[in-house]
Short mmCIF file of C-alpha atoms in Angstrom, two decimals:
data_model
loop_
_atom_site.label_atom_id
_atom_site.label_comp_id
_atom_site.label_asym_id
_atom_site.label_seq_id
_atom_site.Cartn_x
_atom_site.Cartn_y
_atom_site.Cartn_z
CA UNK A 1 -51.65 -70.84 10.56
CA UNK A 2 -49.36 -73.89 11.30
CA UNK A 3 -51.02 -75.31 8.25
CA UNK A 4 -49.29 -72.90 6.02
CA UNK A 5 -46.29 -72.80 7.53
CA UNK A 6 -45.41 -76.36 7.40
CA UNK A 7 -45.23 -76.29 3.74
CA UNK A 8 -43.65 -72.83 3.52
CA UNK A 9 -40.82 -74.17 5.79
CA UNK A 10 -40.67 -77.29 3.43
CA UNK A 11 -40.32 -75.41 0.24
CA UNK A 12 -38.03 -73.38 1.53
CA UNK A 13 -35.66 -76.13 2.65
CA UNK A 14 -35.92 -77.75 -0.53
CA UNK A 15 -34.90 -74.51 -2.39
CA UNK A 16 -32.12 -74.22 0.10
CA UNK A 17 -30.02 -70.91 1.45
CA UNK A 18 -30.74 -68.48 -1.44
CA UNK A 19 -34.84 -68.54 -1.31
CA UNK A 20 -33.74 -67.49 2.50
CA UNK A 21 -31.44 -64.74 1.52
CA UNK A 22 -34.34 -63.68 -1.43
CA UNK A 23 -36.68 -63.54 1.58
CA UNK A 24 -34.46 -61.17 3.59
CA UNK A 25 -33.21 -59.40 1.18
CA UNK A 26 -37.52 -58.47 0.37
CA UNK A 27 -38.68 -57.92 4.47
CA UNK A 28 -41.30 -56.30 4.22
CA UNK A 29 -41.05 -54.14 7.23
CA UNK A 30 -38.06 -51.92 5.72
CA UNK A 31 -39.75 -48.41 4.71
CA UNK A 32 -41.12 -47.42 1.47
CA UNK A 33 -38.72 -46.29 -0.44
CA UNK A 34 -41.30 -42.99 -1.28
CA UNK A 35 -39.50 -41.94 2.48
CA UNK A 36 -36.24 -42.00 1.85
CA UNK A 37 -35.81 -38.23 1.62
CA UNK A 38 -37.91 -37.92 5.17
CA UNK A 39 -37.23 -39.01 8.73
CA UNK A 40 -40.07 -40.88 11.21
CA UNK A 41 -41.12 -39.29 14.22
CA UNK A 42 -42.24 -40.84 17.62
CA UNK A 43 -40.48 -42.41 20.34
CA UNK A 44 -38.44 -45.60 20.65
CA UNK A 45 -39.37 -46.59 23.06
CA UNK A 46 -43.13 -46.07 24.88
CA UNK A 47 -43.44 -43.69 27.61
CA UNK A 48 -46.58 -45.95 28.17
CA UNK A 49 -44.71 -49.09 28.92
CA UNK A 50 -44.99 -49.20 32.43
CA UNK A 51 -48.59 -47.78 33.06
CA UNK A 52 -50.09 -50.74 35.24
CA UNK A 53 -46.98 -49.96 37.61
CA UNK A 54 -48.15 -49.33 41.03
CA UNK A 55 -46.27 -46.48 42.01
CA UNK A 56 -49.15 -44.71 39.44
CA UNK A 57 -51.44 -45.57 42.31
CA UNK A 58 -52.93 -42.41 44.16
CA UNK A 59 -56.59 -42.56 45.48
CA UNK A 60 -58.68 -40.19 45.41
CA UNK A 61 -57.85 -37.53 48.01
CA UNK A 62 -54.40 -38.47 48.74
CA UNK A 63 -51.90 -35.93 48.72
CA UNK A 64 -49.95 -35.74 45.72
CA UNK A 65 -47.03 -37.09 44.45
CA UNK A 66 -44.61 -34.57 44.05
CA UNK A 67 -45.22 -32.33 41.16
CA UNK A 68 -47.75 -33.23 38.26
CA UNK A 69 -45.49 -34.26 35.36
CA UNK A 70 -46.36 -34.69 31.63
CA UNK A 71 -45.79 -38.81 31.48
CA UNK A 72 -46.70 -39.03 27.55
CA UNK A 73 -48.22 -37.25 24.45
CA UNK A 74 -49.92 -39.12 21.82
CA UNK A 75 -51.80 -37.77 18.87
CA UNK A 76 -53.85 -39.56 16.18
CA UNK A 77 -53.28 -38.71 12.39
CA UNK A 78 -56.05 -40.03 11.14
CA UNK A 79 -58.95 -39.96 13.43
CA UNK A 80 -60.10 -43.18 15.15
CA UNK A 81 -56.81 -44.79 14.27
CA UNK A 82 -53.99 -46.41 16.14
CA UNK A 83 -51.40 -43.05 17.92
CA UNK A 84 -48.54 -41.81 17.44
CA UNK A 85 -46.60 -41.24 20.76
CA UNK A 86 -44.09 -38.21 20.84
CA UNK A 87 -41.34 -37.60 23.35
CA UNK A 88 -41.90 -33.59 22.07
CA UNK A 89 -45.54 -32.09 20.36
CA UNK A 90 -46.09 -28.57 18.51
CA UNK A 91 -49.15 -26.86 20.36
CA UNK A 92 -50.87 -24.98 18.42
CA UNK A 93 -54.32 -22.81 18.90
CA UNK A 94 -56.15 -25.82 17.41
CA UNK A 95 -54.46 -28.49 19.13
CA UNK A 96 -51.30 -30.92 18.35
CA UNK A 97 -49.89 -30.39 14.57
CA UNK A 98 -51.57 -33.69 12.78
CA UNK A 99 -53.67 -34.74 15.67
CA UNK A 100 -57.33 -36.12 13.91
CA UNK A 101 -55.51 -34.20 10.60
CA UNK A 102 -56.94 -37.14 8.82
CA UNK A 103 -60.66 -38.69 8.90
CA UNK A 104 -62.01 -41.82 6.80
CA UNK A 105 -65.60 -41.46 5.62
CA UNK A 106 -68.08 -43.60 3.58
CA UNK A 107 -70.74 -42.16 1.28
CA UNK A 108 -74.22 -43.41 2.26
CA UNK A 109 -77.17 -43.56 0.63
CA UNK A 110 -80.01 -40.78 0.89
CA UNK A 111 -83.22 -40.41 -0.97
CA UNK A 112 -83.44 -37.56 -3.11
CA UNK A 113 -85.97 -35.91 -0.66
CA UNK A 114 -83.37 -35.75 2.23
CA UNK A 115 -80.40 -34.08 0.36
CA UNK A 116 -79.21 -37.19 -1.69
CA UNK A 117 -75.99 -39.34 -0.48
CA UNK A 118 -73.79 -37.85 2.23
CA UNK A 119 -70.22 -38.77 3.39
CA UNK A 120 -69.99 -39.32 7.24
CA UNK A 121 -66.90 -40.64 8.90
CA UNK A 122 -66.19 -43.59 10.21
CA UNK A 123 -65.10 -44.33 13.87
CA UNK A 124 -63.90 -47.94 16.07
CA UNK A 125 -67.56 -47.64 17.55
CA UNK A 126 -69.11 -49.18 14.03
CA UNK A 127 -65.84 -50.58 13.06
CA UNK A 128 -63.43 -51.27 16.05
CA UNK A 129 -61.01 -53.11 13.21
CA UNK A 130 -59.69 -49.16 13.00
CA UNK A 131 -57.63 -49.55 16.17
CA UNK A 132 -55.54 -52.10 14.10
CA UNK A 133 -54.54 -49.07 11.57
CA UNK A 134 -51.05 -47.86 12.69
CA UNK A 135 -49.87 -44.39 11.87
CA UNK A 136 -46.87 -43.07 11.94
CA UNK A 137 -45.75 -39.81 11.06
CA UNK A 138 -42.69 -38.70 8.06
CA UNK A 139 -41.06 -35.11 8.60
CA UNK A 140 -38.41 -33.54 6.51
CA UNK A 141 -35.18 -32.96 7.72
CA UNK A 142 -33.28 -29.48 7.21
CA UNK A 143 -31.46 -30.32 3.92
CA UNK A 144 -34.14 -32.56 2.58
CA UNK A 145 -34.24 -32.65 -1.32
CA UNK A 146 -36.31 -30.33 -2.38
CA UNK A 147 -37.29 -31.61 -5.32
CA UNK A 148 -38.95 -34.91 -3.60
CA UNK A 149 -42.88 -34.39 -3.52
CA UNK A 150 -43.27 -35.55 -0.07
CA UNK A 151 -40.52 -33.08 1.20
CA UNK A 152 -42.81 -30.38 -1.09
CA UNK A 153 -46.08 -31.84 0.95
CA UNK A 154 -44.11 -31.05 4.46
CA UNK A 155 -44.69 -34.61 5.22
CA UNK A 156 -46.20 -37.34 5.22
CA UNK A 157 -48.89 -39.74 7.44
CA UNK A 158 -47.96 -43.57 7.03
CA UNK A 159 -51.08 -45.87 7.45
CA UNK A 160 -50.20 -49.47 7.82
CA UNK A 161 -52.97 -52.33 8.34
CA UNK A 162 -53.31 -56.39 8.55
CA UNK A 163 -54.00 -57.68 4.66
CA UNK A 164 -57.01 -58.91 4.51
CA UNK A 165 -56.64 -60.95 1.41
CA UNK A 166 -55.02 -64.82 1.23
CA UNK A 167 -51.55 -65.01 1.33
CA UNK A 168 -48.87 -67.03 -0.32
CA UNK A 169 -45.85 -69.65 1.00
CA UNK A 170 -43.52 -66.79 0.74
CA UNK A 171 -45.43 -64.71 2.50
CA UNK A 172 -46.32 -67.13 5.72
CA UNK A 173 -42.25 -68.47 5.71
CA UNK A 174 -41.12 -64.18 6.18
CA UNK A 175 -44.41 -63.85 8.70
CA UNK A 176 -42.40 -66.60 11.03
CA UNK A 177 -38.78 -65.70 9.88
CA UNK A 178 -40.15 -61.75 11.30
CA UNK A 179 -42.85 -62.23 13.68
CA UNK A 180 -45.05 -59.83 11.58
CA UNK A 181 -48.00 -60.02 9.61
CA UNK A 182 -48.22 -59.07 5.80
CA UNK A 183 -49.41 -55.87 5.96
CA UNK A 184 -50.44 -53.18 3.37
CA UNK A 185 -49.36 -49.22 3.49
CA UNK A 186 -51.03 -46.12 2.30
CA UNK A 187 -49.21 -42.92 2.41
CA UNK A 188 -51.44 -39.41 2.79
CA UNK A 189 -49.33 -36.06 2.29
CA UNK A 190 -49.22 -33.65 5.04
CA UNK A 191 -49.95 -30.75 2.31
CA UNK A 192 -50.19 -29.45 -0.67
CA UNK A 193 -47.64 -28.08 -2.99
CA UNK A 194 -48.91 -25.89 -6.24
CA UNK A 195 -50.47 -28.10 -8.67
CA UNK A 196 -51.05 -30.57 -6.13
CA UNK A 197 -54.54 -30.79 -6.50
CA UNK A 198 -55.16 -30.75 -9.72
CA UNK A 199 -51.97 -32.75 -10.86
CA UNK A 200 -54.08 -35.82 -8.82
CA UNK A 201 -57.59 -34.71 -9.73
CA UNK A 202 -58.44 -33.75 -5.47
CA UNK A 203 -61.51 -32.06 -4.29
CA UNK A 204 -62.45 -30.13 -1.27
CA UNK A 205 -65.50 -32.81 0.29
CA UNK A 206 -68.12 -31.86 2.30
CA UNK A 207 -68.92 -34.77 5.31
CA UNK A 208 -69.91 -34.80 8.89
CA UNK A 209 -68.44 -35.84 12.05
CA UNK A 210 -71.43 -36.59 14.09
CA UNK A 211 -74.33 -33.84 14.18
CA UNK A 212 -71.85 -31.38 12.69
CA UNK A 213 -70.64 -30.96 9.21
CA UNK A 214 -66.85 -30.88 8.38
CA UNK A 215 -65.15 -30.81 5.09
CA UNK A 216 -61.49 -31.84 3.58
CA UNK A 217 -59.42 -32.58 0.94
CA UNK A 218 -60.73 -35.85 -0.62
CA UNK A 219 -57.87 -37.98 -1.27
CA UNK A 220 -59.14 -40.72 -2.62
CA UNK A 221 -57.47 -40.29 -6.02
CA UNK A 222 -53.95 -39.67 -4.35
CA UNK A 223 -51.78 -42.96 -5.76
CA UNK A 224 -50.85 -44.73 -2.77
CA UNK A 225 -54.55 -43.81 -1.10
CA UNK A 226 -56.20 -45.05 -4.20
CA UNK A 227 -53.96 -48.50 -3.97
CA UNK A 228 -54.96 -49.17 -0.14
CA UNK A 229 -58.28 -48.07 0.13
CA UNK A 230 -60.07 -51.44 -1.72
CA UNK A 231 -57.71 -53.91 0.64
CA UNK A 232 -58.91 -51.44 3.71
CA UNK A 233 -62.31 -51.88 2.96
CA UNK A 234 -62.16 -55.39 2.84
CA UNK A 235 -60.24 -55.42 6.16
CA UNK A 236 -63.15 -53.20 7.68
CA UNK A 237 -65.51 -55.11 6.19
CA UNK A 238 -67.07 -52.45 4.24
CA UNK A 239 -69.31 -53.48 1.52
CA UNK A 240 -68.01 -53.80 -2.07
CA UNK A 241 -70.79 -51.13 -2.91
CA UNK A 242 -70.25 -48.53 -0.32
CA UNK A 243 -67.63 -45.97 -1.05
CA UNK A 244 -64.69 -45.43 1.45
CA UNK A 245 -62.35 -42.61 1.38
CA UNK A 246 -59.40 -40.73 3.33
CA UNK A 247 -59.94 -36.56 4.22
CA UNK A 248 -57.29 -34.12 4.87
CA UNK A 249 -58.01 -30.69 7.02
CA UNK A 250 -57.42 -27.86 5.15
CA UNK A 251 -56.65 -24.47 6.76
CA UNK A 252 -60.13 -23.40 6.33
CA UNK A 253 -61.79 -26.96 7.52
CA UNK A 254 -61.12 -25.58 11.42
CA UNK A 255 -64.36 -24.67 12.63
CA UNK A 256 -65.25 -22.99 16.36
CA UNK A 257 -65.97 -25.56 19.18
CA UNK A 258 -69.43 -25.26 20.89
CA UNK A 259 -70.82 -26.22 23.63
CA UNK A 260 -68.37 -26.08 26.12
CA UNK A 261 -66.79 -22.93 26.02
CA UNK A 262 -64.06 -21.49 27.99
CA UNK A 263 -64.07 -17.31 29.23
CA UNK A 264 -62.36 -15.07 26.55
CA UNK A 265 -60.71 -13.43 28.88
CA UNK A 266 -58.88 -16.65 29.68
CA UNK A 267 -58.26 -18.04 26.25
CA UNK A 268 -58.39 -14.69 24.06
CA UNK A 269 -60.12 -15.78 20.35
CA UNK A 270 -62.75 -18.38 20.32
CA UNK A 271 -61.23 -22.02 20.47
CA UNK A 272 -61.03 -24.08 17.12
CA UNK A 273 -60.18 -27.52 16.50
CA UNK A 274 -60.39 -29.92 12.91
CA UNK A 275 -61.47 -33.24 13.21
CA UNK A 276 -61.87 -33.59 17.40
CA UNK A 277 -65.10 -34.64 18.20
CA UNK A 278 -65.42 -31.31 20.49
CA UNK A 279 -62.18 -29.32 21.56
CA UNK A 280 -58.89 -29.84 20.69
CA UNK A 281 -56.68 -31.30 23.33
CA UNK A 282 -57.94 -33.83 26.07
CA UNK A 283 -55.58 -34.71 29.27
CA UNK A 284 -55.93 -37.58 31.22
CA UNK A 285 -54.81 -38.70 34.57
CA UNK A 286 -53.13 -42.49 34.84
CA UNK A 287 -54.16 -42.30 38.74
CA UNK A 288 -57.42 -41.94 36.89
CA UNK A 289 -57.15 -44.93 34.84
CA UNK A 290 -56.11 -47.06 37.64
CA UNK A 291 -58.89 -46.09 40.20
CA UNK A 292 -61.40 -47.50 37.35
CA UNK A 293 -59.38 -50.15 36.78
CA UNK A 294 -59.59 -51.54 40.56
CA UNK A 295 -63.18 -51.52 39.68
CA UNK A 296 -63.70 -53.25 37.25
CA UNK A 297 -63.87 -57.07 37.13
CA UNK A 298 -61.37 -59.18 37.52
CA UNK A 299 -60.89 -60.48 33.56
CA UNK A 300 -60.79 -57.16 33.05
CA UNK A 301 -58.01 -55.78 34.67
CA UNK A 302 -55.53 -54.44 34.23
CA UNK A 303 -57.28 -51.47 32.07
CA UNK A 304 -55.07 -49.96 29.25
CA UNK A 305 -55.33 -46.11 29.50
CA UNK A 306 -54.52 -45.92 25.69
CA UNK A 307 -58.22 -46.85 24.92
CA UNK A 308 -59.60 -42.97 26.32
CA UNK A 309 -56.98 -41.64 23.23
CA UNK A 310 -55.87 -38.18 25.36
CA UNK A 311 -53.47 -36.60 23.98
CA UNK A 312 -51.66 -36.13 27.81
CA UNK A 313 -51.08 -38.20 30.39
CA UNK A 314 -49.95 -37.05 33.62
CA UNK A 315 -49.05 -38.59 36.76
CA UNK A 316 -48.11 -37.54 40.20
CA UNK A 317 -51.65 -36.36 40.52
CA UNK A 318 -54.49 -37.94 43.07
CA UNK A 319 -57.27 -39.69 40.79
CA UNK A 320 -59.84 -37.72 39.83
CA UNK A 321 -57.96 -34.46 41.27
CA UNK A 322 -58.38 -33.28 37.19
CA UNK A 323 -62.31 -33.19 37.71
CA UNK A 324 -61.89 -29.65 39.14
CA UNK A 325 -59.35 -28.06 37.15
CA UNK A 326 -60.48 -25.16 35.71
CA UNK A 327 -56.87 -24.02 34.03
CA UNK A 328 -53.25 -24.86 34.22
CA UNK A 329 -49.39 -23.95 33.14
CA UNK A 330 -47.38 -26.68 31.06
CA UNK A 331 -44.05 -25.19 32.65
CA UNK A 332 -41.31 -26.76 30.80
CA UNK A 333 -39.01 -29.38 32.62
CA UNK A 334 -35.50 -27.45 33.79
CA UNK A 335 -37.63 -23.76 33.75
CA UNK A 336 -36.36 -22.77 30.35
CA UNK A 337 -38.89 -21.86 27.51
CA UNK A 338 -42.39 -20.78 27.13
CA UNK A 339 -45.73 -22.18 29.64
CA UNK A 340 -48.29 -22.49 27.81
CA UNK A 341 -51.43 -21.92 29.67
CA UNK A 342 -54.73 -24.18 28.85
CA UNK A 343 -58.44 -23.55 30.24
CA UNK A 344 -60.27 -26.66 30.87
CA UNK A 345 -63.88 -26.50 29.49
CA UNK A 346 -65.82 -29.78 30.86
CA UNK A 347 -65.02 -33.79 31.75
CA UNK A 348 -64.78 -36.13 29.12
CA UNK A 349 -68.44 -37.71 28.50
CA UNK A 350 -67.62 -40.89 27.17
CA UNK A 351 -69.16 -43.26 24.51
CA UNK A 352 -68.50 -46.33 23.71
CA UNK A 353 -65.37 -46.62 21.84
CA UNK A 354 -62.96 -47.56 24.99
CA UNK A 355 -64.52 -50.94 24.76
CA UNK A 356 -62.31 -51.82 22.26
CA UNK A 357 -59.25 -53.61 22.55
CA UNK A 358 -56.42 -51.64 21.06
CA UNK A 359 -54.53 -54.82 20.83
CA UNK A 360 -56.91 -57.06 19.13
CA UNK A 361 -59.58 -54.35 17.19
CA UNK A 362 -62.42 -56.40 19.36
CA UNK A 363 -64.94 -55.31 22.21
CA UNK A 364 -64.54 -56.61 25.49
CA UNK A 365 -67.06 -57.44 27.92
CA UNK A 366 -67.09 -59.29 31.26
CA UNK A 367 -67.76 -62.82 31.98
CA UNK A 368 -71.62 -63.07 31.56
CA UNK A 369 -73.48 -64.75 34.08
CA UNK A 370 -76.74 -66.00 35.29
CA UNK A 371 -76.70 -68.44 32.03
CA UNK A 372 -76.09 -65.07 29.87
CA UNK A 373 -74.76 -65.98 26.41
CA UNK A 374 -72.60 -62.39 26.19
CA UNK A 375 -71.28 -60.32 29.11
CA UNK A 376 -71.60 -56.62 29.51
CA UNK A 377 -69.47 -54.12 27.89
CA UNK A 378 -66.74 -53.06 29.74
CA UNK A 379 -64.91 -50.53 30.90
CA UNK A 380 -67.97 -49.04 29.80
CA UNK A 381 -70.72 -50.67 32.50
CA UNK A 382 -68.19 -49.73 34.96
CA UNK A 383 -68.00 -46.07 33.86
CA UNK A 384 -71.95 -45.65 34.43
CA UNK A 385 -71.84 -47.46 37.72
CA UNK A 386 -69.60 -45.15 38.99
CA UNK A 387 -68.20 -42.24 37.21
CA UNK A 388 -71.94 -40.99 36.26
CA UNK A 389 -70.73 -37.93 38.47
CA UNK A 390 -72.66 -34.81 36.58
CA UNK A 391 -75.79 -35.00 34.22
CA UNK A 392 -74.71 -32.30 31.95
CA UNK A 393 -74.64 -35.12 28.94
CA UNK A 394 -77.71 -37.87 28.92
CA UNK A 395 -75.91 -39.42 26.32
CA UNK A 396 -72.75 -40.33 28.50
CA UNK A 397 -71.01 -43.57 29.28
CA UNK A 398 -69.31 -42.44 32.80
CA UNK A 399 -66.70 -39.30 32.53
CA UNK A 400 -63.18 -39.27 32.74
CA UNK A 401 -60.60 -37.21 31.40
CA UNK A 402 -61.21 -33.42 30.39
CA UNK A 403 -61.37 -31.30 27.31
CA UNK A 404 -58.93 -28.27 27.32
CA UNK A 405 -58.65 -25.77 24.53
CA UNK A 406 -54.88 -23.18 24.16
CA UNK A 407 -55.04 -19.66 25.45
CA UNK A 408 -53.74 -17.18 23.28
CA UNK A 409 -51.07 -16.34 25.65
CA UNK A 410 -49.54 -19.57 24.64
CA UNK A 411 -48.50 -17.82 21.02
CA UNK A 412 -47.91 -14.29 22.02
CA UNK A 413 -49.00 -11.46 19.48
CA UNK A 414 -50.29 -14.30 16.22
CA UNK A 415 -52.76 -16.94 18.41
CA UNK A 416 -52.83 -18.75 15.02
CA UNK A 417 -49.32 -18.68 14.05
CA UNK A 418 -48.15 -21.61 12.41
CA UNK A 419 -44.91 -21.98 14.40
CA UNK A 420 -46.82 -22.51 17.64
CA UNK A 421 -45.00 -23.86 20.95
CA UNK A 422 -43.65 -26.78 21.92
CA UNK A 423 -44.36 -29.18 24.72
CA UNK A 424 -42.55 -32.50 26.28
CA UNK A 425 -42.75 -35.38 28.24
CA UNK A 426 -41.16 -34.68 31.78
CA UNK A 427 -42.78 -30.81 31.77
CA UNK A 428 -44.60 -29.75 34.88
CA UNK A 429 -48.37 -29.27 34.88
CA UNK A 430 -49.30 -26.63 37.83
CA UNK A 431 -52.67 -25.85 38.19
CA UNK A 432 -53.79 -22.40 37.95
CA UNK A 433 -58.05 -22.59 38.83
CA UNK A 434 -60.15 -25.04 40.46
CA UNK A 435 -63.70 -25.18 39.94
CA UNK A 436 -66.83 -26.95 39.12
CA UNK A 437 -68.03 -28.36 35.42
CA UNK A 438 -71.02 -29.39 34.17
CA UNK A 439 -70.79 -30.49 30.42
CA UNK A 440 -72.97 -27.90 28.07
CA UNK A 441 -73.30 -24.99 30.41
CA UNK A 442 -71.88 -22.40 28.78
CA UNK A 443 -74.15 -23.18 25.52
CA UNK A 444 -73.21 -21.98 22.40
CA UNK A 445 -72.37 -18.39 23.30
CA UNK A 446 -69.42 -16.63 24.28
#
């Protein structure tokens, strides 16, 4: 790097103040200007911040810490990706609006004799450069102009990413005048307006998610998708042959969740979710966090929560108190407003993809020893060791966090309604039923 810079700084002296002012006047970190008709949504500041704080500490056991509070909500627009945090989230029956609304896939290649080639998404366990993706998410405001095609898409979903390809003088002088890296952006509509579809050529693609199919909007021909998509798969290192593309959930891409399935006469209508790998909303615990954190070794401390991607974080509870929940009341902070109430359908059986740094796109591991040449994977090694609490899942890594899926209660007479309710950081979670899970009990039938 200091090799570039040297002669970008020299140039730029030599051309004096107005290459400086050119280079301001073109930071590359203002918005597109595609956004000016929409606002950004998220917090300023993270609610996250201070997670490694010890006042977070509660062991196992211990009584709690007052009430359990709702410390932050984050959701991920396009699955596998870097969050979004919110200060305030829209529940609805199949989870947080635009949480996994978005999956990228690559077509591989089949013989003829086993169906031909097949799209299957892609996930930071094959390619752990996707927790370098930011997202952000672009709303209307009341007032917007209507005429603007990403007020007439609701929205948009901002995807932002390293560039992968050689950059010039100008480029390395504004990367040390800013602090920032060049960086490409893709923008992905939130809907569709009439027309939309054909107007960019879009198809409904079949893929799968695992075991299971899914399907979605294919947006591979949408302009600014189209643009990023060859520099992203260079930054994933994706073959130059392999296709890569960007899906969008439809309303008919929701499909029922399985497995773990929570009593109807709790939750009303059989849970849905999009592009979750099983239900759609996970909570998490920081006390959680913390207690695997004091376990794990040394260089690999302190643990960042963000890599178990739940979509709540609480504190004030003991660690591991969340293990027996069975269902709970988000009752909102100052006692005005509607409680939703969530049944909690199994732990969290985990894989892999917490290895991965969030901050560098890398898997960590610990220190190897014994004249080892790699260490072991971590904070996954420590997760078998000692949160291998239930055998419901052969397949797991250790368990922590839980899957929860919206009662129907939640959106009085229309479960599905689009308006849903809202939840915030600072609401109270008071739990309702304690119990015992065992992931994949309930099978497949309600």
């Amino acid at each position: 790097m200091a090799n570039g810079i040297i002669p970008a700084l020299a140039i730029a002296i030599l051309l004096g103040t107005p290459i400086l002012i050119a280079l301001f006047l073109q930071n590359g970190n203002r918005p597109p200007r595609e956004l000016q008709n929409l606002r950004r949504k998220g917090v300023e500041k993270s609610n996250m911040q201070d997670q490694t704080d010890p006042q977070y500490d509660l062991l196992a056991g211990a009584l709690d810490k007052g009430p359990i509070r709702i410390k932050a909500i984050c959701i991920h627009p396009i699955k596998s990706c870097a969050p979004v945090e919110l200060n305030r989230a829209q529940l609805l029956k199949s989870g947080f609006f635009l949480d996994r609304f978005f999956a990228l896939a690559t077509e591989v290649n089949r013989p003829a004799s086993e169906g031909g080639p097949i799209w299957r998404f892609i996930s930071q366990r094959t390619k752990p450069l996707m927790a370098q993706i930011k997202t952000e998410v672009w709303l209307p405001d009341p007032g917007s102009d209507e005429s603007d095609l990403l007020v007439k898409s609701q929205g948009c979903v901002v995807f932002r990413f390293p560039d992968p390809d050689p950059i010039g003088w100008s480029d390395r002088l504004k990367s040390v005048l800013w602090r920032s890296q060049r960086e490409v952006v893709g923008i992905a509509p939130i809907s569709s307006y009439e027309g939309f579809e054909e107007e960019h050529g879009l198809m409904m693609t079949p893929f799968t998610i695992h075991s299971r199919e899914a399907k979605g909007l294919d947006l591979g021909r949408f302009p600014s998708v189209a643009a990023a998509l060859p520099k992203l798969k260079r930054f994933l290192k994706i073959s130059d042959q392999q296709k890569l593309t960007l899906l969008r959930l439809t309303p008919d891409s929701f499909v029922r969740t399985e497995k773990n399935l929570a009593p109807l006469q709790h939750i009303g209508t059989p849970a849905v979710h999009g592009y979750t790998d099983q239900q759609p909303i996970n909570i998490n615990n920081l006390a959680s966090v913390h207690a695997v954190s004091a376990l794990l070794p040394k260089e690999n401390r302190p643990l960042n929560a963000l890599r178990f991607r739940a979509n709540i974080w609480v504190t004030g509870a003991s660690a591991f108190d969340e293990d027996a929940w069975k269902r709970y009341r988000i009752v909102p902070n100052g006692g005005i407003g509607p409680s939703p109430t969530l049944s909690v359908v199994c732990r969290t059986s985990r894989c892999t993809l917490p290895n991965v740094n969030p901050h560098t796109g890398k898997p960590d591991t610990d220190a190897p020893g014994n004249g080892k040449t790699r260490g072991k994977p971590q904070p996954s090694s420590t997760l078998i060791e000692h949160r291998t609490i239930e055998d419901g899942n052969p397949k797991a890594l250790g368990y922590i966090g839980m899957h929860c899926v919206p009662e129907d209660s939640c959106f009085g007479e229309t479960p599905g309604k689009q308006e849903g309710v809202y939840v915030q950081v600072g609401d109270e979670v008071e739990v309702l039923e304690r119990g015992t899970h065992l992931y994949g009990s309930t099978g497949d039938d309600y």
